[in-house]
Amino acid sequence: MSNHYLLVPSTGLCDLKYLEELSLRLNSFTGELPTCLRNLTFLRVIDLTDNRFTGNIASSPLSSLLSLEYLLLANNNFEIPFESFANHSKLKLVDADNNSVIVQTSSKSWIPKFQLEALSLINCSQMPSFLHYQHHLRFLRLSKCNISGDFPNWLLENNSKLGEVYLDGNAFTGSLQLPFLPSLKSFDISNNKIQGKLPPNIGSIFPNLVIATMSKNMLEGLLPSSFGYMKDLECLDLSYNKLTGDLPIAFARKGSKLALLRLSNNMLKGEIFPVSTNINNFQYLYLDKNNFSGPIPQKLSTAPLITLDLSYNNLSGNIPPWLGNIPSLTSLTLSRNHLKGHIPPDYCRLEGLEVLNLSENNLIGAIPSCFSSFRSLRRVYLSKNLLQGEFNMFSNSVELKVLDLRYNNFSGLIPKWLGSTLRITTLLLKGNHLQGIIPAELCLASRILDLAHNSISGPIPHCFGNIMQQDDTIETYVYSPAFGYEGFDTFEEDVVIDLELSFSFSLTIYF
């Protein structure tokens, strides 16, 4: 029998009348549950996770197994009307993620006999009404359910022992009126439509919080400094909101455990951190797309940073050479600021660097020759600066997939190693002073290619025609003459060729 059409072997299984725990997870069982499972009246735990079961739970044997305490049904095709469990007084945990969940089938309200400690529903359809009667929850997940209405402050208030709350991916509106939850460790309300200000005393409301994710809402007002005094906070994501004001000094206090801080896409301003602060724990720092100004604080050199993104701000001064003193850096993004000076050769000490983005600044001079030591680089963005010379120093970057050098003053020939030694999939050289012919080797690698506005001469390689024939079914367009590239660093599988050559005509091909 094919693994795609397995049925639960009821013979023998249903005879185990005193069985207390049953796990069938991670199989390929399909169809409805055997009715003889009703015989397992002592069953406390049943785990059916990651199968292909179907059917309505109301008519299944589970509805009559009143001894159940732990019910794990995630990733099946069950229909689950929760009224089926109204009399299950021992039920403590329900995990019904990614099913055809039916929260309520009748307009008549019902009061359950159970008090859940954990409930997880991903892709449900509405707010479960029985939650109004729950007071012992420690874990709550209602994610990606598109539930509308005011944020359920009442739900948090009714369950003072909550340790983890995940209400992300809904359509909650209104404001936050958060109760005191001393046990809360993780709080995720991202991807909603929550408005208003954050409680200024949120640090004392959730005193033991470790992870807070509130991104992609409409929160406004000042960023509460009380976040910085949370003794256990390790991850804070408030990106894509409307927060204003300065970055609180408390975020960089001595003894802080804050390792990930993401404040992208807000309206924060001022200097990033004053000189007197301690920045010794940040590993991931995202302050991009704000209105920060002034220099990049040298205190950052003492942090064990892995990712630093300060792009799309108003930062000024020379590009800091001391960033080369952070050996843990794998991603450095400083694009769209007002930084000036030469690219520091100190960056060559960043042996693990994978992403370097210094685009749209006022950088001058040549790329340091020591960049030839980089072997881990995957994506390099240096467009819209005043850089010059050649760029042979990237020939040893065997992992390089994206190279964007548009709108600089680079000169010389287009290197053959771009296609022969490396396998660069996105090559953007538009708006430089490159000369000579187009190497045929580029056909071996490039999927997005822009050589426009250079001084290239000679024939167009015949192999470009082969690319057209091979990929004429691709429908995603990532380049337009009016608007430029859209997401060229992510749509690496599409073919885009833009050549405006120095003969009497120009050729632009889009696939």
CSV table of N, CA, C and O in Angstrom, one decimal, residues 33 48 53-60 62-63 71-86 91 94-106 110 114 116 119-126 128-130:
chain,number,residue,atom,x,y,z
A,33,LEU,N,-10.9,9.0,11.5
A,33,LEU,CA,-10.4,8.2,12.6
A,33,LEU,C,-11.3,6.9,12.8
A,33,LEU,O,-12.5,7.0,12.6
A,48,LEU,N,-1.9,13.4,16.9
A,48,LEU,CA,-2.1,13.1,15.5
A,48,LEU,C,-1.4,14.1,14.6
A,48,LEU,O,-1.8,14.2,13.4
A,53,PHE,N,-5.4,13.4,8.2
A,53,PHE,CA,-6.7,13.0,8.6
A,53,PHE,C,-7.8,14.0,8.2
A,53,PHE,O,-7.6,15.2,8.1
A,54,THR,N,-9.0,13.5,8.0
A,54,THR,CA,-10.2,14.3,7.6
A,54,THR,C,-11.3,14.0,8.6
A,54,THR,O,-11.2,13.2,9.4
A,55,GLY,N,-12.4,14.7,8.3
A,55,GLY,CA,-13.6,14.4,9.1
A,55,GLY,C,-13.9,15.5,10.1
A,55,GLY,O,-13.1,16.3,10.5
A,56,ASN,N,-15.2,15.5,10.6
A,56,ASN,CA,-15.6,16.4,11.6
A,56,ASN,C,-15.4,15.8,13.0
A,56,ASN,O,-15.9,14.7,13.2
A,57,ILE,N,-14.7,16.5,13.8
A,57,ILE,CA,-14.4,16.0,15.2
A,57,ILE,C,-15.7,15.7,16.0
A,57,ILE,O,-15.7,14.8,16.8
A,58,ALA,N,-16.8,16.4,15.7
A,58,ALA,CA,-18.0,16.2,16.4
A,58,ALA,C,-18.6,14.8,16.2
A,58,ALA,O,-19.2,14.3,17.1
A,59,SER,N,-18.3,14.2,15.1
A,59,SER,CA,-18.8,12.8,14.8
A,59,SER,C,-17.7,11.8,15.0
A,59,SER,O,-17.8,10.7,14.6
A,60,SER,N,-16.5,12.2,15.5
A,60,SER,CA,-15.4,11.3,15.6
A,60,SER,C,-15.3,10.8,17.0
A,60,SER,O,-16.0,11.3,17.9
A,62,LEU,N,-13.1,11.1,19.2
A,62,LEU,CA,-12.5,12.0,20.1
A,62,LEU,C,-13.5,12.8,20.9
A,62,LEU,O,-13.3,13.2,22.1
A,63,SER,N,-14.7,13.0,20.4
A,63,SER,CA,-15.7,13.8,21.1
A,63,SER,C,-16.3,13.0,22.3
A,63,SER,O,-16.9,13.7,23.2
A,71,LEU,N,-4.6,17.2,23.6
A,71,LEU,CA,-5.1,16.9,22.2
A,71,LEU,C,-4.3,17.7,21.2
A,71,LEU,O,-4.3,18.9,21.1
A,72,LEU,N,-3.5,16.9,20.4
A,72,LEU,CA,-2.6,17.5,19.4
A,72,LEU,C,-3.1,17.1,18.0
A,72,LEU,O,-2.9,15.9,17.6
A,73,LEU,N,-3.6,18.0,17.3
A,73,LEU,CA,-4.2,17.7,16.0
A,73,LEU,C,-3.6,18.5,14.8
A,73,LEU,O,-4.2,18.6,13.7
A,74,ALA,N,-2.5,19.2,15.1
A,74,ALA,CA,-2.0,20.2,14.1
A,74,ALA,C,-1.7,19.5,12.8
A,74,ALA,O,-1.3,18.4,12.7
A,75,ASN,N,-1.9,20.3,11.7
A,75,ASN,CA,-1.5,20.0,10.4
A,75,ASN,C,-2.2,18.7,9.9
A,75,ASN,O,-1.6,17.8,9.4
A,76,ASN,N,-3.5,18.8,9.9
A,76,ASN,CA,-4.4,17.8,9.3
A,76,ASN,C,-5.5,18.5,8.6
A,76,ASN,O,-5.3,19.7,8.2
A,77,ASN,N,-6.5,17.8,8.3
A,77,ASN,CA,-7.7,18.4,7.6
A,77,ASN,C,-9.0,18.2,8.3
A,77,ASN,O,-10.0,18.1,7.8
A,78,PHE,N,-8.9,18.3,9.6
A,78,PHE,CA,-10.1,18.1,10.5
A,78,PHE,C,-10.9,19.4,10.4
A,78,PHE,O,-10.5,20.5,10.3
A,79,GLU,N,-12.2,19.1,10.6
A,79,GLU,CA,-13.2,20.2,11.0
A,79,GLU,C,-13.4,20.1,12.5
A,79,GLU,O,-13.7,19.1,13.0
A,80,ILE,N,-13.2,21.2,13.2
A,80,ILE,CA,-13.1,21.2,14.6
A,80,ILE,C,-14.1,22.2,15.2
A,80,ILE,O,-13.7,23.3,15.5
A,81,PRO,N,-15.3,21.8,15.5
A,81,PRO,CA,-16.2,22.6,16.3
A,81,PRO,C,-15.9,22.4,17.7
A,81,PRO,O,-16.1,21.3,18.3
A,82,PHE,N,-15.5,23.5,18.4
A,82,PHE,CA,-15.1,23.3,19.8
A,82,PHE,C,-16.2,22.9,20.8
A,82,PHE,O,-15.9,22.5,21.9
A,83,GLU,N,-17.5,23.1,20.4
A,83,GLU,CA,-18.5,22.6,21.2
A,83,GLU,C,-18.4,21.1,21.5
A,83,GLU,O,-19.0,20.6,22.4
A,84,SER,N,-17.7,20.4,20.6
A,84,SER,CA,-17.6,19.0,20.7
A,84,SER,C,-16.9,18.6,22.0
A,84,SER,O,-17.0,17.5,22.5
A,85,PHE,N,-16.1,19.6,22.5
A,85,PHE,CA,-15.3,19.3,23.8
A,85,PHE,C,-15.9,20.0,25.0
A,85,PHE,O,-15.3,20.1,26.0
A,86,ALA,N,-17.2,20.4,24.9
A,86,ALA,CA,-17.8,21.1,26.0
A,86,ALA,C,-17.8,20.3,27.3
A,86,ALA,O,-17.7,20.9,28.4
A,91,LEU,N,-9.6,18.5,29.9
A,91,LEU,CA,-8.8,19.0,28.8
A,91,LEU,C,-7.9,20.1,29.3
A,91,LEU,O,-8.4,21.1,29.9
A,94,VAL,N,-4.8,22.1,23.8
A,94,VAL,CA,-5.3,21.8,22.5
A,94,VAL,C,-4.4,22.5,21.5
A,94,VAL,O,-4.2,23.7,21.6
A,95,ASP,N,-3.8,21.7,20.6
A,95,ASP,CA,-3.0,22.2,19.5
A,95,ASP,C,-3.7,21.8,18.2
A,95,ASP,O,-3.6,20.7,17.8
A,96,ALA,N,-4.4,22.8,17.6
A,96,ALA,CA,-5.2,22.5,16.3
A,96,ALA,C,-4.7,23.3,15.2
A,96,ALA,O,-5.5,23.7,14.3
A,97,ASP,N,-3.4,23.7,15.1
A,97,ASP,CA,-2.9,24.5,14.1
A,97,ASP,C,-3.2,23.9,12.7
A,97,ASP,O,-3.1,22.7,12.5
A,98,ASN,N,-3.5,24.8,11.8
A,98,ASN,CA,-3.6,24.5,10.4
A,98,ASN,C,-4.5,23.3,10.1
A,98,ASN,O,-4.2,22.2,9.5
A,99,ASN,N,-5.8,23.5,10.5
A,99,ASN,CA,-6.8,22.5,10.2
A,99,ASN,C,-8.0,23.4,9.6
A,99,ASN,O,-7.9,24.6,9.4
A,100,SER,N,-9.1,22.7,9.2
A,100,SER,CA,-10.3,23.4,8.8
A,100,SER,C,-11.1,23.7,10.1
A,100,SER,O,-12.1,23.2,10.3
A,101,VAL,N,-10.5,24.6,10.9
A,101,VAL,CA,-11.1,24.9,12.2
A,101,VAL,C,-12.4,25.6,12.1
A,101,VAL,O,-12.6,26.5,11.4
A,102,ILE,N,-13.4,25.0,12.8
A,102,ILE,CA,-14.7,25.7,12.9
A,102,ILE,C,-14.9,26.0,14.4
A,102,ILE,O,-15.1,25.1,15.3
A,103,VAL,N,-14.7,27.3,14.8
A,103,VAL,CA,-14.7,27.6,16.2
A,103,VAL,C,-16.0,27.5,16.8
A,103,VAL,O,-16.2,26.9,17.9
A,104,GLN,N,-17.1,27.9,16.1
A,104,GLN,CA,-18.4,27.8,16.7
A,104,GLN,C,-19.4,27.5,15.6
A,104,GLN,O,-19.4,28.2,14.5
A,105,THR,N,-20.2,26.5,15.7
A,105,THR,CA,-21.2,26.1,14.7
A,105,THR,C,-22.6,26.6,14.9
A,105,THR,O,-23.4,26.5,14.0
A,106,SER,N,-22.9,27.0,16.1
A,106,SER,CA,-24.2,27.5,16.4
A,106,SER,C,-24.2,28.9,17.0
A,106,SER,O,-23.2,29.3,17.6
A,110,TRP,N,-22.1,28.6,24.7
A,110,TRP,CA,-21.9,27.5,25.6
A,110,TRP,C,-20.8,27.7,26.5
A,110,TRP,O,-19.8,28.5,26.2
A,114,PHE,N,-14.0,22.6,30.7
A,114,PHE,CA,-12.5,22.6,30.8
A,114,PHE,C,-12.0,23.9,31.1
A,114,PHE,O,-12.6,25.0,30.9
A,116,LEU,N,-8.4,25.3,30.0
A,116,LEU,CA,-7.2,25.1,29.3
A,116,LEU,C,-6.0,25.8,29.9
A,116,LEU,O,-6.1,26.9,30.4
A,119,LEU,N,-3.5,26.7,24.4
A,119,LEU,CA,-4.3,26.7,23.2
A,119,LEU,C,-3.5,27.2,22.0
A,119,LEU,O,-3.0,28.4,22.1
A,120,SER,N,-3.4,26.5,20.9
A,120,SER,CA,-2.7,27.0,19.8
A,120,SER,C,-3.6,26.7,18.5
A,120,SER,O,-4.0,25.6,18.2
A,121,LEU,N,-3.9,27.9,17.9
A,121,LEU,CA,-4.7,27.8,16.6
A,121,LEU,C,-4.1,28.7,15.6
A,121,LEU,O,-4.1,30.0,15.8
A,122,ILE,N,-3.5,28.2,14.6
A,122,ILE,CA,-3.0,28.9,13.5
A,122,ILE,C,-3.9,28.7,12.3
A,122,ILE,O,-4.4,27.6,12.0
A,123,ASN,N,-4.3,29.8,11.7
A,123,ASN,CA,-5.3,29.8,10.5
A,123,ASN,C,-6.7,29.4,11.0
A,123,ASN,O,-7.3,28.6,10.3
A,124,CYS,N,-7.1,29.9,12.1
A,124,CYS,CA,-8.5,29.7,12.5
A,124,CYS,C,-9.3,30.9,11.8
A,124,CYS,O,-8.8,31.7,11.1
A,125,SER,N,-10.6,31.0,12.1
A,125,SER,CA,-11.4,31.9,11.4
A,125,SER,C,-12.1,33.0,12.2
A,125,SER,O,-12.5,34.0,11.7
A,126,GLN,N,-12.1,32.8,13.5
A,126,GLN,CA,-12.7,33.8,14.4
A,126,GLN,C,-12.3,33.6,15.8
A,126,GLN,O,-11.6,32.6,16.2
A,128,PRO,N,-12.5,32.4,19.4
A,128,PRO,CA,-13.2,31.3,20.0
A,128,PRO,C,-14.0,31.9,21.2
A,128,PRO,O,-13.4,32.5,22.1
A,129,SER,N,-15.3,31.7,21.2
A,129,SER,CA,-16.1,32.3,22.3
A,129,SER,C,-15.9,31.7,23.6
A,129,SER,O,-16.0,32.4,24.7
A,130,PHE,N,-15.4,30.5,23.7
A,130,PHE,CA,-15.2,29.8,25.0
A,130,PHE,C,-14.0,30.5,25.7
A,130,PHE,O,-13.9,30.3,26.9
